[in-house]
Amino acid sequence: MIEEELAPHVRRCVELATEALEAGDQPFGSVLVNAEGVAVAEDRNRIADGDSTRHPEFALARWAAENLPPDERRTATVVTSGEHCPMCSAAHAWVGLGRIVYVHSSAQLAGWLTEWGVPLPPVRTLSINEVAPDVPTSGPVEELVSTMRELHRRCFAPGE
């Protein structure tokens, strides 16, 4: 169960993931929330153009580095549809962002892909804290995991 003040941001991440899927991208979406609970930036996956680094979590880390002072970064929360990959976990830690709240875990996604016979990504599936041990994390958000599983199924195994 997610905190009530983050619930709208969690739902927005799922909306952004749906938008990404409908635009031909993998279903991931993220929102950067400041200490007051206000969304200050958001993005969705944009890898369909061939640049596999255009993850929303990475984009939000870059946005925060360019637009927020370090003290505001430390108190910000990244709310995201899926647990950060190693690249995004590292970017998050390097720019000094605070907590991460994710709907589904990397392990859950890896399990779904394996179940559907889809090859795993070229980078090892690691939890956020295996890459960035000091970043506080919360997730999965159980009440929305099945929604995200269905979006991933539509993306990776549409015939299932």
PDB file of C-alpha atoms in Angstrom:
ATOM      1  CA  MET A   1       0.000   0.000   0.000  1.00  0.00           C
ATOM      2  CA  ILE A   2       1.460   3.335  -1.071  1.00  0.00           C
ATOM      3  CA  GLU A   3       1.137   6.537   0.934  1.00  0.00           C
ATOM      4  CA  GLU A   4      -2.001   8.476   0.051  1.00  0.00           C
ATOM      5  CA  GLU A   5      -0.071  11.593  -1.026  1.00  0.00           C
ATOM      6  CA  LEU A   6       1.916   9.589  -3.596  1.00  0.00           C
ATOM      7  CA  ALA A   7      -1.067   7.656  -5.009  1.00  0.00           C
ATOM      8  CA  PRO A   8      -1.876  10.218  -7.752  1.00  0.00           C
ATOM      9  CA  HIS A   9       1.767  10.200  -8.861  1.00  0.00           C
ATOM     10  CA  VAL A  10       1.827   6.406  -8.943  1.00  0.00           C
ATOM     11  CA  ARG A  11      -1.296   6.404 -11.123  1.00  0.00           C
ATOM     12  CA  ARG A  12       0.318   9.033 -13.369  1.00  0.00           C
ATOM     13  CA  CYS A  13       3.335   6.746 -13.868  1.00  0.00           C
ATOM     14  CA  VAL A  14       1.024   3.993 -15.097  1.00  0.00           C
ATOM     15  CA  GLU A  15      -0.659   6.521 -17.444  1.00  0.00           C
ATOM     16  CA  LEU A  16       2.752   7.543 -18.783  1.00  0.00           C
ATOM     17  CA  ALA A  17       3.703   3.882 -19.261  1.00  0.00           C
ATOM     18  CA  THR A  18       0.466   3.390 -21.213  1.00  0.00           C
ATOM     19  CA  GLU A  19       1.270   6.467 -23.335  1.00  0.00           C
ATOM     20  CA  ALA A  20       4.732   5.038 -24.025  1.00  0.00           C
ATOM     21  CA  LEU A  21       3.270   1.719 -25.145  1.00  0.00           C
ATOM     22  CA  GLU A  22       0.731   3.439 -27.375  1.00  0.00           C
ATOM     23  CA  ALA A  23       3.579   5.458 -28.942  1.00  0.00           C
ATOM     24  CA  GLY A  24       5.492   2.276 -29.792  1.00  0.00           C
ATOM     25  CA  ASP A  25       7.830   2.303 -26.786  1.00  0.00           C
ATOM     26  CA  GLN A  26       8.247  -0.082 -23.884  1.00  0.00           C
ATOM     27  CA  PRO A  27       5.798   0.770 -21.062  1.00  0.00           C
ATOM     28  CA  PHE A  28       7.684   2.822 -18.513  1.00  0.00           C
ATOM     29  CA  GLY A  29       6.778   6.176 -16.986  1.00  0.00           C
ATOM     30  CA  SER A  30       8.175   8.249 -14.120  1.00  0.00           C
ATOM     31  CA  VAL A  31       7.353  11.361 -12.103  1.00  0.00           C
ATOM     32  CA  LEU A  32       9.739  13.482 -10.021  1.00  0.00           C
ATOM     33  CA  VAL A  33       7.976  14.714  -6.874  1.00  0.00           C
ATOM     34  CA  ASN A  34       9.390  17.443  -4.631  1.00  0.00           C
ATOM     35  CA  ALA A  35       9.349  17.452  -0.824  1.00  0.00           C
ATOM     36  CA  GLU A  36       5.985  19.242  -0.853  1.00  0.00           C
ATOM     37  CA  GLY A  37       4.415  16.422  -2.888  1.00  0.00           C
ATOM     38  CA  VAL A  38       4.255  18.396  -6.141  1.00  0.00           C
ATOM     39  CA  ALA A  39       5.228  16.796  -9.432  1.00  0.00           C
ATOM     40  CA  VAL A  40       8.001  18.944 -10.909  1.00  0.00           C
ATOM     41  CA  ALA A  41       8.898  16.793 -13.942  1.00  0.00           C
ATOM     42  CA  GLU A  42       7.718  13.639 -15.684  1.00  0.00           C
ATOM     43  CA  ASP A  43       8.660  11.524 -18.661  1.00  0.00           C
ATOM     44  CA  ARG A  44       7.992   8.219 -20.371  1.00  0.00           C
ATOM     45  CA  ASN A  45      10.159   5.739 -22.217  1.00  0.00           C
ATOM     46  CA  ARG A  46      11.455   7.088 -25.543  1.00  0.00           C
ATOM     47  CA  ILE A  47      13.674   4.273 -26.822  1.00  0.00           C
ATOM     48  CA  ALA A  48      11.727   3.494 -30.003  1.00  0.00           C
ATOM     49  CA  ASP A  49      14.038   5.809 -31.974  1.00  0.00           C
ATOM     50  CA  GLY A  50      16.917   3.406 -31.326  1.00  0.00           C
ATOM     51  CA  ASP A  51      18.545   5.169 -28.348  1.00  0.00           C
ATOM     52  CA  SER A  52      18.142   2.647 -25.532  1.00  0.00           C
ATOM     53  CA  THR A  53      19.379   5.150 -22.932  1.00  0.00           C
ATOM     54  CA  ARG A  54      16.214   7.267 -23.184  1.00  0.00           C
ATOM     55  CA  HIS A  55      14.602   5.843 -20.061  1.00  0.00           C
ATOM     56  CA  PRO A  56      12.347   8.223 -18.094  1.00  0.00           C
ATOM     57  CA  GLU A  57      14.262   7.659 -14.854  1.00  0.00           C
ATOM     58  CA  PHE A  58      17.514   8.686 -16.536  1.00  0.00           C
ATOM     59  CA  ALA A  59      15.827  11.743 -18.079  1.00  0.00           C
ATOM     60  CA  LEU A  60      14.500  12.816 -14.674  1.00  0.00           C
ATOM     61  CA  ALA A  61      17.942  12.428 -13.079  1.00  0.00           C
ATOM     62  CA  ARG A  62      19.409  14.681 -15.770  1.00  0.00           C
ATOM     63  CA  TRP A  63      16.539  17.173 -15.393  1.00  0.00           C
ATOM     64  CA  ALA A  64      17.075  17.281 -11.625  1.00  0.00           C
ATOM     65  CA  ALA A  65      20.826  17.840 -12.009  1.00  0.00           C
ATOM     66  CA  GLU A  66      20.152  20.773 -14.321  1.00  0.00           C
ATOM     67  CA  ASN A  67      17.217  22.323 -12.455  1.00  0.00           C
ATOM     68  CA  LEU A  68      17.338  21.525  -8.733  1.00  0.00           C
ATOM     69  CA  PRO A  69      19.929  22.407  -6.097  1.00  0.00           C
ATOM     70  CA  PRO A  70      21.426  19.444  -4.217  1.00  0.00           C
ATOM     71  CA  ASP A  71      19.247  19.908  -1.109  1.00  0.00           C
ATOM     72  CA  GLU A  72      16.054  19.735  -3.197  1.00  0.00           C
ATOM     73  CA  ARG A  73      17.335  16.658  -5.037  1.00  0.00           C
ATOM     74  CA  ARG A  74      17.966  14.844  -1.740  1.00  0.00           C
ATOM     75  CA  THR A  75      14.373  15.412  -0.615  1.00  0.00           C
ATOM     76  CA  ALA A  76      12.757  14.554  -3.959  1.00  0.00           C
ATOM     77  CA  THR A  77      11.080  11.228  -4.729  1.00  0.00           C
ATOM     78  CA  VAL A  78      11.092   9.481  -8.088  1.00  0.00           C
ATOM     79  CA  VAL A  79       7.854   7.577  -8.557  1.00  0.00           C
ATOM     80  CA  THR A  80       8.126   5.102 -11.393  1.00  0.00           C
ATOM     81  CA  SER A  81       6.187   2.327 -13.081  1.00  0.00           C
ATOM     82  CA  GLY A  82       9.099  -0.127 -12.936  1.00  0.00           C
ATOM     83  CA  GLU A  83      12.141  -0.478 -10.722  1.00  0.00           C
ATOM     84  CA  HIS A  84      15.156   1.358 -12.122  1.00  0.00           C
ATOM     85  CA  CYS A  85      17.592  -0.556 -14.307  1.00  0.00           C
ATOM     86  CA  PRO A  86      21.298  -0.375 -13.321  1.00  0.00           C
ATOM     87  CA  MET A  87      21.920   2.605 -15.648  1.00  0.00           C
ATOM     88  CA  CYS A  88      19.058   4.596 -14.126  1.00  0.00           C
ATOM     89  CA  SER A  89      19.907   3.550 -10.556  1.00  0.00           C
ATOM     90  CA  ALA A  90      23.440   4.844 -11.051  1.00  0.00           C
ATOM     91  CA  ALA A  91      22.240   8.138 -12.561  1.00  0.00           C
ATOM     92  CA  HIS A  92      19.805   8.587  -9.666  1.00  0.00           C
ATOM     93  CA  ALA A  93      22.566   8.059  -7.097  1.00  0.00           C
ATOM     94  CA  TRP A  94      25.155  10.176  -8.930  1.00  0.00           C
ATOM     95  CA  VAL A  95      22.884  13.251  -9.005  1.00  0.00           C
ATOM     96  CA  GLY A  96      21.868  12.751  -5.370  1.00  0.00           C
ATOM     97  CA  LEU A  97      18.153  12.153  -5.685  1.00  0.00           C
ATOM     98  CA  GLY A  98      16.172  10.814  -2.725  1.00  0.00           C
ATOM     99  CA  ARG A  99      13.681   7.993  -2.466  1.00  0.00           C
ATOM    100  CA  ILE A 100      12.417   5.784  -5.304  1.00  0.00           C
ATOM    101  CA  VAL A 101       8.904   4.306  -5.310  1.00  0.00           C
ATOM    102  CA  TYR A 102       8.272   1.694  -8.006  1.00  0.00           C
ATOM    103  CA  VAL A 103       5.173  -0.223  -9.083  1.00  0.00           C
ATOM    104  CA  HIS A 104       6.863  -3.456 -10.216  1.00  0.00           C
ATOM    105  CA  SER A 105      10.313  -4.784  -9.484  1.00  0.00           C
ATOM    106  CA  SER A 106      13.063  -5.677 -11.920  1.00  0.00           C
ATOM    107  CA  ALA A 107      12.813  -9.269 -10.716  1.00  0.00           C
ATOM    108  CA  GLN A 108       9.100  -9.340 -11.529  1.00  0.00           C
ATOM    109  CA  LEU A 109       9.747  -8.008 -15.034  1.00  0.00           C
ATOM    110  CA  ALA A 110      12.542 -10.539 -15.599  1.00  0.00           C
ATOM    111  CA  GLY A 111      10.173 -13.307 -14.502  1.00  0.00           C
ATOM    112  CA  TRP A 112       7.461 -12.141 -16.893  1.00  0.00           C
ATOM    113  CA  LEU A 113       9.895 -11.935 -19.800  1.00  0.00           C
ATOM    114  CA  THR A 114      11.190 -15.427 -19.041  1.00  0.00           C
ATOM    115  CA  GLU A 115       7.629 -16.749 -18.818  1.00  0.00           C
ATOM    116  CA  TRP A 116       6.860 -15.285 -22.257  1.00  0.00           C
ATOM    117  CA  GLY A 117      10.110 -16.540 -23.814  1.00  0.00           C
ATOM    118  CA  VAL A 118      11.455 -13.026 -24.333  1.00  0.00           C
ATOM    119  CA  PRO A 119      15.246 -12.541 -24.037  1.00  0.00           C
ATOM    120  CA  LEU A 120      16.374 -10.576 -21.002  1.00  0.00           C
ATOM    121  CA  PRO A 121      17.944  -7.128 -21.541  1.00  0.00           C
ATOM    122  CA  PRO A 122      21.659  -6.883 -22.365  1.00  0.00           C
ATOM    123  CA  VAL A 123      22.419  -5.514 -18.881  1.00  0.00           C
ATOM    124  CA  ARG A 124      22.041  -7.701 -15.806  1.00  0.00           C
ATOM    125  CA  THR A 125      18.753  -7.321 -13.960  1.00  0.00           C
ATOM    126  CA  LEU A 126      19.745  -5.902 -10.567  1.00  0.00           C
ATOM    127  CA  SER A 127      17.744  -4.271  -7.821  1.00  0.00           C
ATOM    128  CA  ILE A 128      18.258  -0.557  -7.235  1.00  0.00           C
ATOM    129  CA  ASN A 129      20.092  -1.196  -3.972  1.00  0.00           C
ATOM    130  CA  GLU A 130      22.556  -3.595  -5.606  1.00  0.00           C
ATOM    131  CA  VAL A 131      23.694  -0.605  -7.689  1.00  0.00           C
ATOM    132  CA  ALA A 132      22.960   2.286  -5.316  1.00  0.00           C
ATOM    133  CA  PRO A 133      22.903   0.842  -1.785  1.00  0.00           C
ATOM    134  CA  ASP A 134      22.069   4.085   0.009  1.00  0.00           C
ATOM    135  CA  VAL A 135      18.992   5.051  -2.019  1.00  0.00           C
ATOM    136  CA  PRO A 136      15.782   4.460  -0.037  1.00  0.00           C
ATOM    137  CA  THR A 137      13.273   2.430  -2.039  1.00  0.00           C
ATOM    138  CA  SER A 138       9.654   1.306  -1.740  1.00  0.00           C
ATOM    139  CA  GLY A 139       7.873  -1.191  -3.920  1.00  0.00           C
ATOM    140  CA  PRO A 140       6.291  -3.044  -5.476  1.00  0.00           C
ATOM    141  CA  VAL A 141       2.903  -1.334  -5.325  1.00  0.00           C
ATOM    142  CA  GLU A 142       0.918  -4.571  -5.286  1.00  0.00           C
ATOM    143  CA  GLU A 143      -2.428  -3.066  -6.291  1.00  0.00           C
ATOM    144  CA  LEU A 144      -0.985  -1.953  -9.669  1.00  0.00           C
ATOM    145  CA  VAL A 145       1.436  -4.798 -10.468  1.00  0.00           C
ATOM    146  CA  SER A 146      -1.152  -6.667 -12.556  1.00  0.00           C
ATOM    147  CA  THR A 147      -1.850  -3.522 -14.589  1.00  0.00           C
ATOM    148  CA  MET A 148       1.847  -3.138 -15.374  1.00  0.00           C
ATOM    149  CA  ARG A 149       2.177  -6.864 -16.139  1.00  0.00           C
ATOM    150  CA  GLU A 150      -0.584  -6.506 -18.731  1.00  0.00           C
ATOM    151  CA  LEU A 151       1.125  -3.494 -20.342  1.00  0.00           C
ATOM    152  CA  HIS A 152       4.371  -5.461 -20.595  1.00  0.00           C
ATOM    153  CA  ARG A 153       2.520  -8.475 -21.992  1.00  0.00           C
ATOM    154  CA  ARG A 154       1.001  -6.253 -24.688  1.00  0.00           C
ATOM    155  CA  CYS A 155       4.493  -4.974 -25.502  1.00  0.00           C
ATOM    156  CA  PHE A 156       6.541  -8.156 -25.392  1.00  0.00           C
ATOM    157  CA  ALA A 157       4.067 -11.033 -25.857  1.00  0.00           C
ATOM    158  CA  PRO A 158       0.969  -9.697 -27.624  1.00  0.00           C
ATOM    159  CA  GLY A 159      -0.149 -13.208 -28.652  1.00  0.00           C
ATOM    160  CA  GLU A 160      -0.197 -14.526 -25.085  1.00  0.00           C
TER     161      GLU A 160
END
